[in-house]
RNA sequence: GGGCCAUUAGCUCAGUUGGCAGAGCACCUGACUUUUAAUCAGGGUGUCCCAGGUUCGAAUCCUGGAUGGCUCACCA
């Protein structure tokens, strides 16, 4: 038998299963015909009082009083109290009930009533064990706090920490709400490949996998951008894709190797239209899901009321650092400015790269927002159209909330000749050792060469938006199973 | 990858100057027919994260390692 290697609690529960089987009780039974759930019984008590209901759930608390007992069971809606008396179920069934453990799943039928302490309760006339639990649940009062266990055994977190369930319910509603908004605005939801021959559309290191039959290395996508643009070339004027993307990078409170994005493309639009779309989409989602345009994030208010401010990137940098890059026209001047601010310099950085570094180091995490920061250097925006007022910058914006980048959008670069030059520049950087630089994508260039209409494109980091909307400090709090090193 | 911190019973946590391993919940035995952190009587169930070292003696001190958290770096 098992005995020795089990702790006492595991031992007793395994022994209970043997005893149950001896008594002819199935420890893992058939489905129970459920007529009600816990919260609906609470909500509709007036109509249900004295009526018979059938419910099923996990035993969370148990209080025996000799020949009568109380227990709470938990189902998908919450908890409800059960009351069971020996004289209403019989001695044999009552003994069985007394031997049940916290964590066991049961189905029960009985009349709804209110105890003398006014708790809505089901007075059980019959019940059946549906699933025997072999391991003790975390403690009822403090719940499960160990974050490692919470992430590795999320099911336990969900069972004992009710607020966790609410975060993921909100997550589901946010995603549903985004989908509804876009669908109602006549965007077509599409699915493009997750496995790519060329990993493009973002500056990031990809995961590599292998297809055996083709004997071919493939990349997990780092963005959905380049395939969605091919669809715009193909005449799909308004498309979006909501899905998982993968980046082989560090893990932090704002980064998980796999995360969810929505990318949206609209022909005959530009990045100004994408700004409007972003703010309207997020405000609409907040209003629908939370019922408010104002949310508390980590003790500070975020207000999604329209319109959100638009600020030039250079203007933001000047505000935070006093450095005005419009007065610094060349690479060497930019490097001097970087040195003056204490940044480390290799000596071959371009002006645009230094501008972005200034922004990321000195500004980004101080932008409470929501705010649009617009017009990024061409060197760090290889897929965005150049500004007409200055070809060193592009029609690109990023959206910030609580110091986090939550969206990135451009007036898309549709000129295949310029796009080829940008890719070539990226390939040079790749050769020089920048693993995040773009690869050449001839197939995408071919598509552009057929002609792509002027298009606005937008990508939103769903997980980060959900962090803000659920007041979660870590991205792991909004991803059910965050990436963990195996134990 | 660097720095700081954490790891003790199923869970939440104490553990003093280096001197027999502790509490609450959970669990086991018994009592109790409207309780609700039920109550009452009794019971401690352990690879103190792992491996070395110092010491008469290590949960405690030292070295190395593992996992996690925060943070910096990296990373749009």
Coordinates of C-alpha atoms (C1' of nucleotides) in Angstrom, one line a residue:
Chain A
X1 CA 0.0 0.0 0.0
X2 CA 0.9 3.7 0.1
X3 CA 1.1 4.4 3.8
X4 CA 4.7 5.4 4.6
X5 CA 5.4 8.0 2.0
X6 CA 2.2 9.9 2.8
X7 CA 1.8 12.6 5.4
X8 CA -0.9 11.9 7.9
X9 CA -3.6 13.9 6.1
X10 CA -2.9 12.1 2.8
X11 CA -2.9 8.8 4.5
X12 CA -6.3 9.4 6.2
X13 CA -7.9 10.5 2.9
X14 CA -6.6 7.5 1.0
X15 CA -7.9 5.3 3.8
X16 CA -11.3 7.0 3.5
X17 CA -11.5 6.2 -0.1
X18 CA -11.0 2.5 0.7
X19 CA -13.7 2.7 3.4
X20 CA -16.1 4.4 1.0
X21 CA -15.6 1.7 -1.6
X22 CA -16.1 -1.0 1.0
X23 CA -19.4 0.7 1.9
X24 CA -20.4 0.7 -1.8
X25 CA -20.0 4.5 -2.1
X26 CA -18.4 5.7 -5.4
X27 CA -15.7 8.2 -4.5
X28 CA -15.9 9.6 -8.1
X29 CA -19.5 9.6 -9.2
X30 CA -21.7 10.6 -12.1
X31 CA -22.9 14.1 -12.8
X32 CA -25.5 15.6 -10.4
X33 CA -28.5 17.3 -11.9
X34 CA -28.0 20.8 -10.7
X35 CA -31.0 23.2 -10.7
X36 CA -29.5 26.3 -9.0
X37 CA -26.2 28.0 -8.1
X38 CA -25.2 29.6 -4.9
X39 CA -25.6 33.3 -5.7
X40 CA -28.9 32.9 -7.5
X41 CA -30.3 31.3 -4.5
X42 CA -29.2 34.2 -2.4
X43 CA -30.5 36.7 -4.9
X44 CA -33.9 35.0 -5.4
X45 CA -34.5 33.9 -1.9
X46 CA -37.9 35.4 -1.5
X47 CA -39.2 33.3 -4.4
X48 CA -37.2 30.2 -3.4
X49 CA -38.0 30.0 0.3
X50 CA -39.5 26.6 1.1
X51 CA -38.7 25.4 -2.5
X52 CA -36.4 22.5 -3.3
X53 CA -33.1 23.1 -5.1
X54 CA -30.3 20.9 -6.2
X55 CA -26.8 22.3 -6.1
X56 CA -23.2 21.0 -6.4
X57 CA -19.9 22.3 -5.2
X58 CA -16.8 21.9 -3.1
X59 CA -17.1 21.7 0.7
X60 CA -15.2 24.7 2.1
X61 CA -16.2 24.7 5.7
X62 CA -17.8 22.1 8.0
X63 CA -19.2 22.4 11.5
X64 CA -20.6 19.3 13.1
X65 CA -23.0 19.5 16.0
X66 CA -23.6 15.9 16.8
X67 CA -26.8 14.9 15.0
X68 CA -26.9 18.0 12.8
X69 CA -24.2 19.7 10.8
X70 CA -23.5 22.9 8.8
X71 CA -21.2 23.3 5.9
X72 CA -20.5 25.8 3.1
X73 CA -20.1 24.6 -0.4
X74 CA -18.6 26.7 -3.2
X75 CA -19.7 26.6 -6.8
X76 CA -18.8 28.9 -9.7
X77 CA -21.0 31.7 -8.3
X78 CA -19.8 31.6 -4.7
X79 CA -20.8 29.9 -1.5
X80 CA -24.0 28.7 0.2
X81 CA -24.6 27.1 3.5
X82 CA -25.9 23.6 3.8
X83 CA -27.7 22.3 6.9
X84 CA -28.1 18.5 7.4
X85 CA -29.8 16.6 10.1
X86 CA -29.6 12.9 10.9
X87 CA -33.4 12.6 11.2
X88 CA -33.9 14.0 7.7
X89 CA -31.3 11.9 5.7
X90 CA -31.0 8.9 8.0
X91 CA -28.2 7.6 10.1
X92 CA -26.2 5.9 7.4
X93 CA -26.1 9.0 5.1
X94 CA -25.5 11.3 8.0
X95 CA -22.4 9.3 9.1
X96 CA -21.2 9.5 5.5
X97 CA -21.6 13.3 5.5
X98 CA -19.7 13.5 8.8
X99 CA -16.9 11.7 7.2
X100 CA -16.6 14.0 4.2
X101 CA -13.6 16.3 4.1
X102 CA -13.1 19.9 3.3
X103 CA -12.3 19.9 -0.4
X104 CA -14.7 17.1 -1.4
X105 CA -17.2 17.9 -4.1
X106 CA -20.8 16.9 -3.5
X107 CA -24.2 17.4 -5.0
X108 CA -27.1 18.1 -2.6
X109 CA -30.8 18.6 -2.7
X110 CA -33.0 20.3 -0.2
X111 CA -35.3 23.1 0.8
X112 CA -34.2 26.7 1.0
X113 CA -34.7 28.4 4.3
X114 CA -33.2 31.0 6.6
X115 CA -31.4 30.1 9.8
X116 CA -32.1 31.9 13.0
X117 CA -29.0 33.9 12.4
X118 CA -30.6 34.9 9.1
X119 CA -28.2 33.0 6.8
X120 CA -29.8 31.7 3.6
X121 CA -29.3 27.9 3.8
X122 CA -30.3 24.7 2.1
X123 CA -31.8 22.1 4.4
X124 CA -30.4 18.9 2.8
X125 CA -32.8 16.0 2.3
X126 CA -30.3 14.0 0.1
X127 CA -26.8 14.4 -1.1
X128 CA -24.2 12.4 -3.1
X129 CA -20.4 12.5 -3.1
X130 CA -19.2 13.5 -6.6
X131 CA -15.5 13.7 -6.2
X132 CA -13.3 12.8 -3.2
X133 CA -10.4 15.2 -2.5
X134 CA -7.2 13.5 -1.5
X135 CA -5.2 16.6 -0.5
X136 CA -6.0 19.2 2.1
X137 CA -6.9 22.7 0.9
X138 CA -4.9 25.8 2.0
X139 CA -6.1 27.4 5.1
X140 CA -9.6 28.9 5.2
X141 CA -8.8 32.1 7.0
X142 CA -5.5 33.3 5.4
X143 CA -6.0 31.6 2.0
X144 CA -3.0 30.8 -0.1
X145 CA -0.3 33.5 0.0
X146 CA 2.9 31.9 -1.2
X147 CA 3.1 33.5 -4.7
X148 CA 5.1 30.6 -6.1
X149 CA 2.4 28.1 -5.2
X150 CA -0.3 30.6 -6.4
X151 CA 1.2 30.7 -9.9
X152 CA 2.3 27.0 -10.0
X153 CA -1.0 25.7 -8.7
X154 CA -3.4 28.4 -9.9
X155 CA -6.4 26.1 -9.3
X156 CA -5.7 26.3 -5.5
X157 CA -5.4 30.1 -5.8
X158 CA -8.8 30.1 -7.6
X159 CA -10.4 27.9 -5.0
X160 CA -9.4 29.8 -1.9
X161 CA -8.8 33.4 -3.1
X162 CA -12.1 34.7 -4.5
X163 CA -10.6 38.0 -5.7
X164 CA -8.3 36.0 -8.0
X165 CA -11.3 34.6 -9.8
X166 CA -12.7 38.1 -10.2
X167 CA -9.5 39.3 -11.9
X168 CA -9.9 36.6 -14.5
X169 CA -13.6 37.2 -14.9
X170 CA -12.7 40.8 -15.6
X171 CA -10.0 39.7 -18.0
X172 CA -12.6 37.6 -19.9
X173 CA -15.0 40.5 -20.0
X174 CA -12.4 43.0 -21.2
X175 CA -11.4 40.7 -24.1
X176 CA -15.1 40.1 -25.0
X177 CA -15.7 43.8 -24.9
X178 CA -12.8 44.6 -27.2
X179 CA -14.0 42.0 -29.6
X180 CA -17.6 43.4 -29.5
X181 CA -16.4 47.0 -30.0
X182 CA -14.3 46.1 -33.0
X183 CA -16.8 43.8 -34.5
X184 CA -19.5 46.4 -34.2
X185 CA -17.2 48.9 -35.9
X186 CA -17.1 46.5 -38.9
X187 CA -13.6 45.1 -38.2
X188 CA -13.1 41.5 -39.4
X189 CA -11.5 39.2 -36.9
X190 CA -8.9 37.0 -38.5
X191 CA -6.3 34.4 -37.6
X192 CA -2.8 34.4 -39.0
X193 CA 0.0 31.9 -38.5
X194 CA 1.6 31.6 -35.1
X195 CA 4.6 29.8 -36.7
X196 CA 6.5 32.2 -39.0
X197 CA 9.3 31.7 -41.5
X198 CA 10.5 35.2 -40.7
X199 CA 9.9 36.7 -37.3
X200 CA 8.9 40.3 -37.9
X201 CA 6.6 43.1 -36.9
X202 CA 8.4 44.0 -33.7
X203 CA 11.9 44.4 -32.3
X204 CA 12.3 41.3 -30.2
X205 CA 14.1 37.9 -30.1
X206 CA 11.9 35.0 -31.2
X207 CA 11.5 31.5 -29.9
X208 CA 12.5 28.9 -32.4
X209 CA 10.8 25.6 -33.1
X210 CA 11.2 22.9 -35.7
X211 CA 8.8 21.2 -38.2
X212 CA 9.9 17.6 -38.7
X213 CA 8.3 16.7 -41.9
X214 CA 9.5 19.9 -43.7
X215 CA 12.8 19.7 -41.7
X216 CA 12.3 23.4 -41.1
X217 CA 13.1 25.8 -38.3
X218 CA 10.2 28.1 -37.6
X219 CA 9.7 31.1 -35.3
X220 CA 6.9 31.7 -32.9
X221 CA 5.4 35.0 -33.9
X222 CA 6.6 38.1 -32.1
X223 CA 3.8 40.2 -33.6
X224 CA 0.9 39.7 -35.9
X225 CA 1.7 42.9 -37.9
X226 CA 3.1 41.7 -41.2
X227 CA 0.5 39.1 -41.9
X228 CA -2.3 41.5 -41.1
X229 CA -0.9 44.0 -43.5
X230 CA -0.8 41.4 -46.2
X231 CA -4.5 41.1 -45.6
X232 CA -5.0 44.8 -46.1
X233 CA -3.1 44.4 -49.4
X234 CA -5.6 41.7 -50.2
X235 CA -8.4 44.1 -49.8
X236 CA -9.5 43.4 -46.2
X237 CA -9.8 47.0 -45.2
X238 CA -10.6 46.6 -41.5
X239 CA -9.1 43.6 -39.8
X240 CA -8.0 42.7 -36.3
X241 CA -6.4 39.7 -34.6
X242 CA -6.5 39.0 -30.9
X243 CA -4.1 36.4 -29.8
X244 CA -0.9 35.2 -28.1
X245 CA 2.5 36.4 -29.2
X246 CA 5.9 35.2 -27.9
X247 CA 9.0 37.0 -27.2
X248 CA 12.2 35.4 -26.0
X249 CA 13.1 38.0 -23.5
X250 CA 13.4 38.7 -19.8
X251 CA 10.6 38.2 -17.3
X252 CA 9.5 41.0 -15.1
X253 CA 6.4 42.5 -13.5
X254 CA 5.5 43.9 -16.9
X255 CA 6.8 41.1 -19.2
X256 CA 5.8 37.5 -19.7
X257 CA 7.3 35.5 -22.5
X258 CA 3.9 34.8 -24.0
X259 CA 1.3 37.5 -23.8
X260 CA -1.8 38.6 -25.6
X261 CA -2.1 41.5 -28.0
X262 CA -4.7 42.8 -30.3
X263 CA -3.5 44.4 -33.5
X264 CA -5.9 46.4 -35.6
X265 CA -5.5 47.6 -39.2
X266 CA -7.7 50.1 -41.0
X267 CA -7.2 51.1 -44.6
X268 CA -7.8 54.7 -45.6
X269 CA -6.8 55.8 -42.0
X270 CA -3.7 57.2 -40.3
X271 CA -2.3 57.3 -36.8
X272 CA -4.6 60.2 -35.8
X273 CA -7.5 57.8 -36.5
X274 CA -5.7 55.2 -34.5
X275 CA -5.4 57.5 -31.5
X276 CA -9.2 58.1 -31.6
X277 CA -9.8 54.4 -31.9
X278 CA -7.5 53.6 -29.0
X279 CA -9.1 56.1 -26.6
X280 CA -12.6 55.3 -27.6
X281 CA -11.9 51.5 -27.4
X282 CA -10.3 51.7 -24.0
X283 CA -12.9 54.1 -22.6
X284 CA -15.7 52.0 -23.9
X285 CA -14.2 48.9 -22.3
X286 CA -13.7 50.6 -19.0
X287 CA -17.2 51.9 -19.0
X288 CA -18.7 48.6 -19.9
X289 CA -16.6 46.3 -17.7
X290 CA -16.0 48.5 -14.7
X291 CA -18.9 51.0 -15.1
X292 CA -16.6 53.9 -14.8
X293 CA -14.0 56.0 -16.7
X294 CA -12.0 56.4 -13.6
X295 CA -10.0 53.6 -12.0
X296 CA -7.7 53.4 -9.0
X297 CA -4.3 51.9 -9.9
X298 CA -2.0 51.2 -7.0
X299 CA -3.4 54.1 -5.0
X300 CA -3.6 56.7 -7.8
X301 CA -6.4 57.6 -10.1
X302 CA -6.4 57.0 -13.9
X303 CA -9.0 58.9 -15.8
X304 CA -10.0 57.6 -19.2
X305 CA -12.3 60.5 -20.1
X306 CA -11.9 61.7 -23.7
X307 CA -9.9 63.1 -25.2
X308 CA -6.5 61.9 -24.0
X309 CA -3.6 64.3 -24.3
X310 CA -1.3 64.1 -27.3
X311 CA 2.3 65.0 -26.8
X312 CA 5.3 65.1 -29.1
X313 CA 8.1 62.8 -28.1
X314 CA 10.7 65.5 -28.2
X315 CA 8.5 67.8 -26.2
X316 CA 8.1 65.1 -23.5
X317 CA 11.9 64.5 -23.4
X318 CA 12.5 68.3 -23.0
X319 CA 9.9 68.5 -20.2
X320 CA 11.6 65.7 -18.2
X321 CA 15.3 66.3 -19.0
X322 CA 15.6 69.8 -20.3
X323 CA 17.3 68.4 -23.4
X324 CA 15.8 69.7 -26.7
X325 CA 16.7 67.3 -29.5
X326 CA 15.3 69.6 -32.2
X327 CA 18.5 71.7 -31.5
X328 CA 20.7 68.6 -31.8
X329 CA 20.6 67.6 -35.5
X330 CA 23.3 64.9 -35.7
X331 CA 24.4 61.6 -34.2
X332 CA 27.6 62.9 -32.5
X333 CA 25.6 65.8 -30.9
X334 CA 23.1 63.3 -29.6
X335 CA 25.9 61.1 -28.2
X336 CA 27.3 64.1 -26.4
X337 CA 23.9 64.9 -24.9
X338 CA 23.7 61.2 -23.8
X339 CA 27.1 61.4 -22.1
X340 CA 26.1 64.6 -20.4
X341 CA 23.1 62.8 -18.9
X342 CA 25.3 59.9 -17.7
X343 CA 24.2 57.4 -20.3
X344 CA 26.7 54.8 -21.4
X345 CA 27.7 55.2 -25.1
X346 CA 29.3 52.7 -27.4
X347 CA 30.1 55.4 -30.0
X348 CA 28.0 54.2 -33.0
X349 CA 24.5 55.1 -31.8
X350 CA 22.3 57.0 -34.1
X351 CA 20.5 60.1 -33.0
X352 CA 17.1 58.4 -33.2
X353 CA 18.3 55.5 -30.9
X354 CA 19.6 58.0 -28.4
X355 CA 16.3 59.9 -28.5
X356 CA 14.4 56.7 -27.7
X357 CA 16.9 55.8 -24.9
X358 CA 16.3 59.3 -23.4
X359 CA 12.6 58.7 -23.5
X360 CA 12.8 55.2 -22.0
X361 CA 15.3 56.1 -19.3
X362 CA 14.0 59.4 -18.2
X363 CA 10.4 59.7 -19.2
X364 CA 8.4 56.5 -19.8
X365 CA 7.8 55.3 -16.3
X366 CA 6.9 58.8 -15.2
X367 CA 4.0 59.1 -17.6
X368 CA 0.9 58.5 -15.6
X369 CA -1.4 59.1 -18.5
X370 CA -3.3 58.0 -20.3
X371 CA -1.3 59.9 -22.8
X372 CA -0.3 59.5 -26.5
X373 CA 3.3 60.2 -27.2
X374 CA 3.8 60.7 -30.9
X375 CA 6.4 61.0 -33.7
X376 CA 9.2 58.6 -33.1
X377 CA 12.6 58.6 -34.8
X378 CA 12.8 56.7 -38.1
X379 CA 15.8 54.6 -36.9
X380 CA 13.7 52.8 -34.3
X381 CA 10.4 52.7 -36.3
X382 CA 11.1 50.5 -39.3
X383 CA 7.5 49.9 -40.2
X384 CA 6.1 53.4 -39.8
X385 CA 5.7 56.1 -42.4
X386 CA 8.0 59.1 -42.3
X387 CA 6.6 62.4 -41.2
X388 CA 6.1 64.9 -44.1
X389 CA 7.4 67.7 -41.9
X390 CA 10.6 65.8 -41.1
X391 CA 11.7 62.5 -42.7
X392 CA 13.9 61.7 -39.6
X393 CA 10.7 61.0 -37.7
X394 CA 7.7 58.8 -38.3
X395 CA 3.9 59.0 -37.7
X396 CA 4.0 56.6 -34.8
X397 CA 2.6 56.9 -31.3
X398 CA 2.7 54.9 -28.1
X399 CA 0.1 55.1 -25.4
X400 CA 1.2 55.1 -21.7
X401 CA -0.8 54.4 -18.6
X402 CA 0.7 54.2 -15.1
X403 CA 4.2 54.3 -16.6
X404 CA 3.5 51.3 -18.8
X405 CA 3.5 51.2 -22.6
X406 CA 0.1 49.7 -23.5
X407 CA -0.2 50.5 -27.2
X408 CA 1.9 51.2 -30.2
X409 CA 0.6 52.5 -33.6
X410 CA 1.6 54.0 -36.8
X411 CA 0.5 55.4 -40.1
X412 CA 1.8 52.3 -41.8
X413 CA 4.8 52.5 -44.2
X414 CA 3.3 51.4 -47.5
X415 CA 6.2 52.5 -49.8
X416 CA 7.9 49.2 -50.8
X417 CA 11.1 50.9 -51.8
X418 CA 11.4 52.8 -48.4
X419 CA 10.4 49.6 -46.6
X420 CA 13.2 47.7 -48.4
X421 CA 15.7 50.3 -47.3
X422 CA 14.5 50.1 -43.7
X423 CA 14.8 46.3 -43.7
X424 CA 18.3 46.6 -45.1
X425 CA 19.2 49.0 -42.4
X426 CA 17.8 46.5 -39.8
X427 CA 19.7 43.6 -41.3
X428 CA 22.9 45.6 -41.0
X429 CA 22.2 46.1 -37.3
X430 CA 21.5 42.4 -37.0
X431 CA 24.8 41.5 -38.6
X432 CA 26.4 44.0 -36.2
X433 CA 25.0 41.9 -33.3
X434 CA 21.6 43.3 -32.5
X435 CA 19.5 40.1 -32.2
X436 CA 16.3 42.1 -31.9
X437 CA 16.7 43.9 -35.2
X438 CA 14.3 42.9 -38.0
X439 CA 15.1 40.2 -40.5
X440 CA 14.6 40.8 -44.2
X441 CA 11.1 39.7 -45.2
X442 CA 11.0 39.4 -49.0
X443 CA 7.6 37.9 -49.0
X444 CA 6.2 40.9 -47.2
X445 CA 8.0 43.3 -49.5
X446 CA 6.5 41.4 -52.5
X447 CA 3.0 42.0 -51.0
X448 CA 3.7 45.7 -50.6
X449 CA 4.9 45.9 -54.2
X450 CA 1.4 45.0 -55.3
X451 CA 0.2 48.2 -53.6
X452 CA -1.1 48.7 -50.1
X453 CA -3.6 51.4 -49.4
X454 CA -2.7 54.1 -46.9
X455 CA -3.4 52.4 -43.6
X456 CA -3.4 53.0 -39.9
X457 CA -2.3 50.2 -37.6
X458 CA -2.5 49.7 -33.9
X459 CA -1.3 47.2 -31.4
X460 CA -2.5 47.0 -27.8
X461 CA -1.0 44.9 -25.0
X462 CA -4.0 43.3 -23.5
X463 CA -2.3 42.0 -20.4
X464 CA -1.1 45.5 -19.4
X465 CA -4.5 47.0 -20.0
X466 CA -6.0 44.3 -17.8
X467 CA -3.4 45.0 -15.1
X468 CA -4.5 48.6 -15.1
X469 CA -8.2 47.8 -15.1
X470 CA -7.9 45.2 -12.3
X471 CA -5.4 47.2 -10.2
X472 CA -2.8 44.4 -10.5
X473 CA 0.8 45.3 -9.8
X474 CA 2.3 42.3 -11.7
X475 CA 1.5 40.9 -15.2
X476 CA 1.6 37.5 -13.5
X477 CA -1.6 38.4 -11.6
X478 CA -3.5 38.7 -14.9
X479 CA -2.1 35.6 -16.6
X480 CA -3.5 32.3 -15.3
X481 CA -0.4 30.3 -15.8
X482 CA 2.6 32.7 -16.0
X483 CA 5.9 31.2 -17.3
X484 CA 7.8 29.6 -14.5
X485 CA 11.0 27.6 -14.3
X486 CA 10.1 24.0 -13.6
X487 CA 10.5 23.1 -10.0
Chain B
rG1 C1' 23.2 38.3 -15.6
rG2 C1' 24.1 41.8 -10.7
rG3 C1' 22.1 43.4 -5.8
rC4 C1' 18.6 42.6 -1.7
rC5 C1' 15.1 39.4 0.6
rA6 C1' 12.5 34.8 1.4
rU7 C1' 12.2 29.3 2.0
rU8 C1' 10.4 25.8 9.2
rA9 C1' 3.9 20.8 9.7
rG10 C1' -1.1 20.4 4.3
rC11 C1' -1.8 26.1 4.8
rU12 C1' -0.6 31.0 7.4
rC13 C1' 3.4 32.1 10.4
rA14 C1' 6.7 32.3 15.3
rG15 C1' 11.4 30.4 16.7
rU16 C1' 15.5 34.9 21.8
rU17 C1' 22.7 34.6 22.6
rG18 C1' 24.1 28.4 18.8
rG19 C1' 21.4 24.3 23.6
rC20 C1' 15.1 18.8 23.4
rA21 C1' 11.0 21.8 16.8
rG22 C1' 6.4 25.8 18.2
rA23 C1' 1.3 28.3 17.5
rG24 C1' -3.4 29.0 14.8
rC25 C1' -6.2 26.7 11.0
rA26 C1' -6.4 21.8 8.9
rC27 C1' -6.2 16.6 10.4
rC28 C1' -7.1 12.2 14.1
rU29 C1' -10.3 10.2 18.7
rG30 C1' -14.6 11.5 21.5
rA31 C1' -19.1 14.9 23.1
rC32 C1' -22.7 18.1 21.1
rU33 C1' -29.9 18.7 16.6
rU34 C1' -29.8 26.4 14.0
rU35 C1' -23.8 26.9 13.8
rU36 C1' -20.8 30.3 11.1
rA37 C1' -13.1 31.7 12.3
rA38 C1' -19.0 26.8 16.1
rU39 C1' -17.7 25.0 21.0
rC40 C1' -15.6 21.4 24.7
rA41 C1' -11.9 17.2 26.1
rG42 C1' -7.6 14.7 24.2
rG43 C1' -3.6 13.8 20.2
rG44 C1' 2.0 17.1 16.9
rU45 C1' 1.5 14.7 12.2
rG46 C1' 8.4 17.8 10.5
rU47 C1' 14.1 15.9 4.9
rC48 C1' 13.6 23.4 9.4
rC49 C1' 14.8 24.1 0.5
rC50 C1' 19.5 21.0 -0.9
rA51 C1' 24.9 19.9 -0.3
rG52 C1' 29.2 20.8 2.4
rG53 C1' 31.8 23.4 6.5
rU54 C1' 32.6 25.5 11.7
rU55 C1' 31.2 23.6 16.6
rC56 C1' 30.7 19.3 22.2
rG57 C1' 26.1 20.9 19.9
rA58 C1' 23.3 24.3 13.8
rA59 C1' 16.5 25.9 11.9
rU60 C1' 20.1 29.6 13.8
rC61 C1' 27.0 30.9 11.9
rC62 C1' 30.1 30.2 7.1
rU63 C1' 30.5 28.4 1.7
rG64 C1' 28.2 26.6 -2.6
rG65 C1' 23.6 25.4 -5.0
rA66 C1' 18.0 25.4 -6.0
rU67 C1' 13.3 27.9 -6.4
rG68 C1' 10.6 32.3 -5.8
rG69 C1' 9.8 37.7 -4.9
rC70 C1' 11.5 42.8 -5.5
rU71 C1' 15.0 45.6 -8.0
rC72 C1' 18.9 47.0 -11.6
rA73 C1' 20.6 45.5 -16.3
rC74 C1' 18.4 43.3 -20.7
rC75 C1' 13.9 43.8 -23.2
rA76 C1' 9.6 48.6 -27.1

